[in-house]
CSV table of C-alpha atoms and ligand atoms in Angstrom, one decimal:
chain,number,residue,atom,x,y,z
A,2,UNK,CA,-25.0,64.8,-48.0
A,3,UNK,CA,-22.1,65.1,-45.5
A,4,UNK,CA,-18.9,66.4,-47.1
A,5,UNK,CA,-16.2,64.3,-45.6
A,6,UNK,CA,-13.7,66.0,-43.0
A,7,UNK,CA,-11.3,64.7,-45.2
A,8,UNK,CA,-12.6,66.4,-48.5
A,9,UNK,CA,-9.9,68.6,-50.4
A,10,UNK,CA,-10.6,70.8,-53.5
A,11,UNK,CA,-7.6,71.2,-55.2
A,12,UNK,CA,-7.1,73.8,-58.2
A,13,UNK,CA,-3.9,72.8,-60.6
A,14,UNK,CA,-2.7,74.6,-64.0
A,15,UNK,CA,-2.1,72.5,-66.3
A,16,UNK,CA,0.2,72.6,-70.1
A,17,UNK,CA,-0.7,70.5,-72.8
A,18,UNK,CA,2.2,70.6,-75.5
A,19,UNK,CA,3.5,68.8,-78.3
A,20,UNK,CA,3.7,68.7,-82.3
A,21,UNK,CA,0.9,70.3,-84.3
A,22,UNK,CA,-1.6,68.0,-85.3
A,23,UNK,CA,-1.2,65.3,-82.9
A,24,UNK,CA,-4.6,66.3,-81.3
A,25,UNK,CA,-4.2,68.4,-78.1
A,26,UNK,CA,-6.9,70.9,-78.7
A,27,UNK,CA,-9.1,68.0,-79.5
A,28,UNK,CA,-8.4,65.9,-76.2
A,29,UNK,CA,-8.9,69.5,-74.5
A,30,UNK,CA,-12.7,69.8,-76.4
A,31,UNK,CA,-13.3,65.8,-75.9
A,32,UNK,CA,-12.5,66.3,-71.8
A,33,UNK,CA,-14.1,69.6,-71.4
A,34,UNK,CA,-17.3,69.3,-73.8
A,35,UNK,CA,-17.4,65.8,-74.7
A,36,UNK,CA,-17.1,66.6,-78.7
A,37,UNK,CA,-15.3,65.9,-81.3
A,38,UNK,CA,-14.3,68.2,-84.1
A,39,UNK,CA,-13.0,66.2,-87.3
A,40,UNK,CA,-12.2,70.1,-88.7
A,41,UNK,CA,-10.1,70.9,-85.7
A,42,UNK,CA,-8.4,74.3,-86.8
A,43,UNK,CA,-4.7,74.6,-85.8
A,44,UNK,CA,-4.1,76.4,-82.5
A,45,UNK,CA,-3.0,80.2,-82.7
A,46,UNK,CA,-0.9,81.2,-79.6
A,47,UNK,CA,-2.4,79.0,-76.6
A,48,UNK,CA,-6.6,78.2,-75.5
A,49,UNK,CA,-7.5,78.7,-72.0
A,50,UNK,CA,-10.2,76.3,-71.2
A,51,UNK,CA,-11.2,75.1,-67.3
A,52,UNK,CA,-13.1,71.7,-66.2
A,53,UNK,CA,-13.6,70.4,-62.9
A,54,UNK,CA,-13.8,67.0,-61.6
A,55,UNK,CA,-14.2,64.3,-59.1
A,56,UNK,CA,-12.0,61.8,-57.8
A,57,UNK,CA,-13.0,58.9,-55.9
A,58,UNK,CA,-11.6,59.8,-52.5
A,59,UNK,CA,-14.6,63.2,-52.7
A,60,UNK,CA,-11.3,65.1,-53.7
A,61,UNK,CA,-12.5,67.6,-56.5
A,62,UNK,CA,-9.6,68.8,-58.8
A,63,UNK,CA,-10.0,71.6,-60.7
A,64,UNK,CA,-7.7,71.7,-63.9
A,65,UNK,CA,-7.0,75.3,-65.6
A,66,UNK,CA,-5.9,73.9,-69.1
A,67,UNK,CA,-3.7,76.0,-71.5
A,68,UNK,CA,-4.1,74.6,-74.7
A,69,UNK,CA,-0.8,75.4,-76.8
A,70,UNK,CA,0.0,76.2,-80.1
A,71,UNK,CA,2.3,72.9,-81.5
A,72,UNK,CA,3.3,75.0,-84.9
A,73,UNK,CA,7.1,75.9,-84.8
A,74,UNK,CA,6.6,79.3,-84.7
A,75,UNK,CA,5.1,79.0,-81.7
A,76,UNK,CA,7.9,77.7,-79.7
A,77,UNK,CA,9.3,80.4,-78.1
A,78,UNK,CA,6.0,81.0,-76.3
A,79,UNK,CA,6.0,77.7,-74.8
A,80,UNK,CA,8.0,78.9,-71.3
A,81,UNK,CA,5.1,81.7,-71.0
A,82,UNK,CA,2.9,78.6,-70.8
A,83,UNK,CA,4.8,75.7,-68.6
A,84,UNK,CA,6.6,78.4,-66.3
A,85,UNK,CA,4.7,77.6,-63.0
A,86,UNK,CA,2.4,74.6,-64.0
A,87,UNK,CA,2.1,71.9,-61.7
A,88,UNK,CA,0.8,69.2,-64.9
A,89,UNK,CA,2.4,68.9,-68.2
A,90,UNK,CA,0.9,66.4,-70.7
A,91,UNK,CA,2.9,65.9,-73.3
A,92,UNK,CA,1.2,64.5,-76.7
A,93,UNK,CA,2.6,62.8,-79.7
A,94,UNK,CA,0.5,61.1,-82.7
A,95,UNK,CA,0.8,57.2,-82.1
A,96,UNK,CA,0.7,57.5,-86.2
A,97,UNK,CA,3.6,59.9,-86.5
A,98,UNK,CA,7.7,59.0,-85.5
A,99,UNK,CA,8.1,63.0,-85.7
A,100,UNK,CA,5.9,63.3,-83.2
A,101,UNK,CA,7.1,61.1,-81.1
A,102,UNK,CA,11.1,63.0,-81.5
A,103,UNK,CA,9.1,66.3,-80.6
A,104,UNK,CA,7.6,64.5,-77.7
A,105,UNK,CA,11.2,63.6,-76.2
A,106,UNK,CA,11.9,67.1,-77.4
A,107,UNK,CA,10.0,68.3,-74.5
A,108,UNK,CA,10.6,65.9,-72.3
A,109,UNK,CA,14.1,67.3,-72.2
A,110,UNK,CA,13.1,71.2,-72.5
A,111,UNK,CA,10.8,70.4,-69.2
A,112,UNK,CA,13.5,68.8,-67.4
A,113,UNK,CA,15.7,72.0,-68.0
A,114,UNK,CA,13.1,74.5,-67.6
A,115,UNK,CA,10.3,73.5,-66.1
A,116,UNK,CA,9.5,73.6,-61.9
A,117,UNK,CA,11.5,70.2,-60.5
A,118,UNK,CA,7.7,69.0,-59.0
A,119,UNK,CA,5.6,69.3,-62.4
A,120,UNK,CA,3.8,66.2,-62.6
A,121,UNK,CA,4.4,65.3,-66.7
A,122,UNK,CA,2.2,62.6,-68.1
A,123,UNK,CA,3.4,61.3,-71.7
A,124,UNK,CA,0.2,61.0,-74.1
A,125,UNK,CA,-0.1,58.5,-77.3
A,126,UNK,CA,-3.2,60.0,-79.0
A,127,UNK,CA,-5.2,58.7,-82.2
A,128,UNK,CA,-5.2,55.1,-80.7
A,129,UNK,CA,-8.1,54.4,-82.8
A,130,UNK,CA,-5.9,55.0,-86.1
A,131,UNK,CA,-4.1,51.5,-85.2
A,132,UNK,CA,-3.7,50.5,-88.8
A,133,UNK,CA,-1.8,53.3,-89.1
A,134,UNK,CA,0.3,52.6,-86.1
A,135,UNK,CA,4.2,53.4,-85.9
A,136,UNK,CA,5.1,54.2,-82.9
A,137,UNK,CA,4.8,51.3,-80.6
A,138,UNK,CA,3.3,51.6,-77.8
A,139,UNK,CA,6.5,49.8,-75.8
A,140,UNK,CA,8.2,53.0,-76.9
A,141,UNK,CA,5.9,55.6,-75.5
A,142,UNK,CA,6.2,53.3,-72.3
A,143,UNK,CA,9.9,53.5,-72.0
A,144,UNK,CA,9.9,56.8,-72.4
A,145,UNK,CA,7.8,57.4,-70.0
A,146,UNK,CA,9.4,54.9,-67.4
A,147,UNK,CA,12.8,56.3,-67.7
A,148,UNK,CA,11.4,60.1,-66.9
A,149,UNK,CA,9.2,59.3,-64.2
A,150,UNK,CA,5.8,60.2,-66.4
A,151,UNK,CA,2.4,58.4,-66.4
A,152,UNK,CA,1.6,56.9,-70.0
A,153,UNK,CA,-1.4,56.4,-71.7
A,154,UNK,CA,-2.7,55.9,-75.7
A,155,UNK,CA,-6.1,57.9,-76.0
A,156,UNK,CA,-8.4,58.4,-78.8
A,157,UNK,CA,-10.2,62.0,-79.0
A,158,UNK,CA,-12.2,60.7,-81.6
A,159,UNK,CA,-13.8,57.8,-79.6
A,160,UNK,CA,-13.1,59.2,-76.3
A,161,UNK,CA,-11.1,55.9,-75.6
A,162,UNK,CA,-8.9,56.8,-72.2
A,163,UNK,CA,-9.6,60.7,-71.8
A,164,UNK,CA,-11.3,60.8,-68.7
A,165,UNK,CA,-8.8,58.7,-67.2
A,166,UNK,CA,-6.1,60.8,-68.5
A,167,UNK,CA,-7.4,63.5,-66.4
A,168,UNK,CA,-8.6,61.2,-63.1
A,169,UNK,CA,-4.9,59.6,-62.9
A,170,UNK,CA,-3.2,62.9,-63.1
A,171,UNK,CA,-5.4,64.0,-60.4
A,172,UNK,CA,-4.4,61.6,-58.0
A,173,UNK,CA,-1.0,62.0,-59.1
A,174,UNK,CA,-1.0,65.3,-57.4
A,175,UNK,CA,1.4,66.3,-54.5
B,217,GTP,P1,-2.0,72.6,-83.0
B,217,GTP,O1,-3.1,73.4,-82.4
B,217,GTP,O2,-1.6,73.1,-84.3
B,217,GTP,O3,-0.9,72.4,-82.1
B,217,GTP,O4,-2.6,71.1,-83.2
B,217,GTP,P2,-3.4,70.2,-82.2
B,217,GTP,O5,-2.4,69.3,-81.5
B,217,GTP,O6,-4.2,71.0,-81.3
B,217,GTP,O7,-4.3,69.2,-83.1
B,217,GTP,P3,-5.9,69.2,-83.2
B,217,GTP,O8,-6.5,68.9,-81.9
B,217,GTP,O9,-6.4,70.5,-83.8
B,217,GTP,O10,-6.2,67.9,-84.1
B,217,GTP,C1,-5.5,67.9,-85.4
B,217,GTP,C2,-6.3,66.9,-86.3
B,217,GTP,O11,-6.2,65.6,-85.8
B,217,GTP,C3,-7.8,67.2,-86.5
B,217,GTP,O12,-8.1,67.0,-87.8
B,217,GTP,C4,-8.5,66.2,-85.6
B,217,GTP,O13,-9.8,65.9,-86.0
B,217,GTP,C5,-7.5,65.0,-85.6
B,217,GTP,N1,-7.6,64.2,-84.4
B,217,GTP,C6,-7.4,64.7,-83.1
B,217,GTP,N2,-7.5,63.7,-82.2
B,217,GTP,C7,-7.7,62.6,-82.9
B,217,GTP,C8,-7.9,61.2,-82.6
B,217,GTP,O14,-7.9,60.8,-81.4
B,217,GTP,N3,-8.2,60.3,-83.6
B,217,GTP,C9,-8.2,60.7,-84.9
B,217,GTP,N4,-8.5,59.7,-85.8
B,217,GTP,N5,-8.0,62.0,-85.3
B,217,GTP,C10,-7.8,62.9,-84.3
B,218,MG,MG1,-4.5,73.0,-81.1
């Protein structure tokens, strides 16, 4: 099995923030373990949590995830967590508008703050809720479009666009 000359292994921190409740803990357990936890418990501080994978080129990218805490008292830990990333994913509840105002929240504190080469992906999770839709997903695309992010809806719960999540952000890397 010949490992081809061109073969890179790539290692890449990664911050997952947004509201609390819109899921990023479980899109972290779904990617990493391939579970689901219906009784997620809210987030204290930040998770670490590490997964490797493959892309199609034989490129392996290994993601070191930090999982953070979305509850407003959190917030000023945030830069301890996005200071020196080279991914932030950004999540917001496709169910929730105030998610989606925290989500351009970020957006905006990243910009400021964050290294000028992060790679930011914009995340609409709970896709399977879509009865309970109110965020459209037009608007999650525009958002995304005008900032230069990649955009996708995913579903912890059904897995529904979580490996890709992680596969396009791979190749998105410099
Ligand atoms: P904090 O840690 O407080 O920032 O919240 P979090 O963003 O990590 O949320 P968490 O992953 O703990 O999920 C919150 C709740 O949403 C839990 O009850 C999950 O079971 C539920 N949930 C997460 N993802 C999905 C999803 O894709 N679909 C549905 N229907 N429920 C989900
Ligand atoms: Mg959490």
């Amino acid at each position: 099995n010949a490992v081809p000359a061109d073969a890179k292994n790539l290692r890449v921190k990664l911050v997952l923030l947004g509201d609390s409740g819109v899921g990023k803990s479980c899109i972290v357990l779904r990617f990493v373990r391939g579970q689901f936890d219906a009784t997620s418990k809210v987030t204290v501080g930040a998770s670490f949590l590490s997964q490797t994978i493959a892309l199609q080129d034989s490129t392996t990218v290994k993601f070191e995830i930090w999982d953070t805490a979305g509850q407003e008292r959190y917030s000023a830990l945030a830069p301890l967590y996005y200071r020196g990333a080279g991914v932030a994913v950004i999540v917001y509840d496709i169910t929730s508008p105030e998610s989606f105002k925290k989500a351009q929240y970020w957006v905006k504190e990243l910009q400021k703050h964050g290294s000028p080469d992060i790679v930011m992906a914009l995340v609409g999770n709970k896709a399977d809720l879509h009865e309970k839709r109110e965020v459209p997903t037009e608007d999650g695309m525009e958002l995304a479009e005008k900032n230069g992010m990649f955009f996708i809806e995913t579903s912890a719960k059904t897995a529904d666009n979580i490996n890709q999540l992680f596969e396009e952000i791979g190749k998105r890397l410099p």
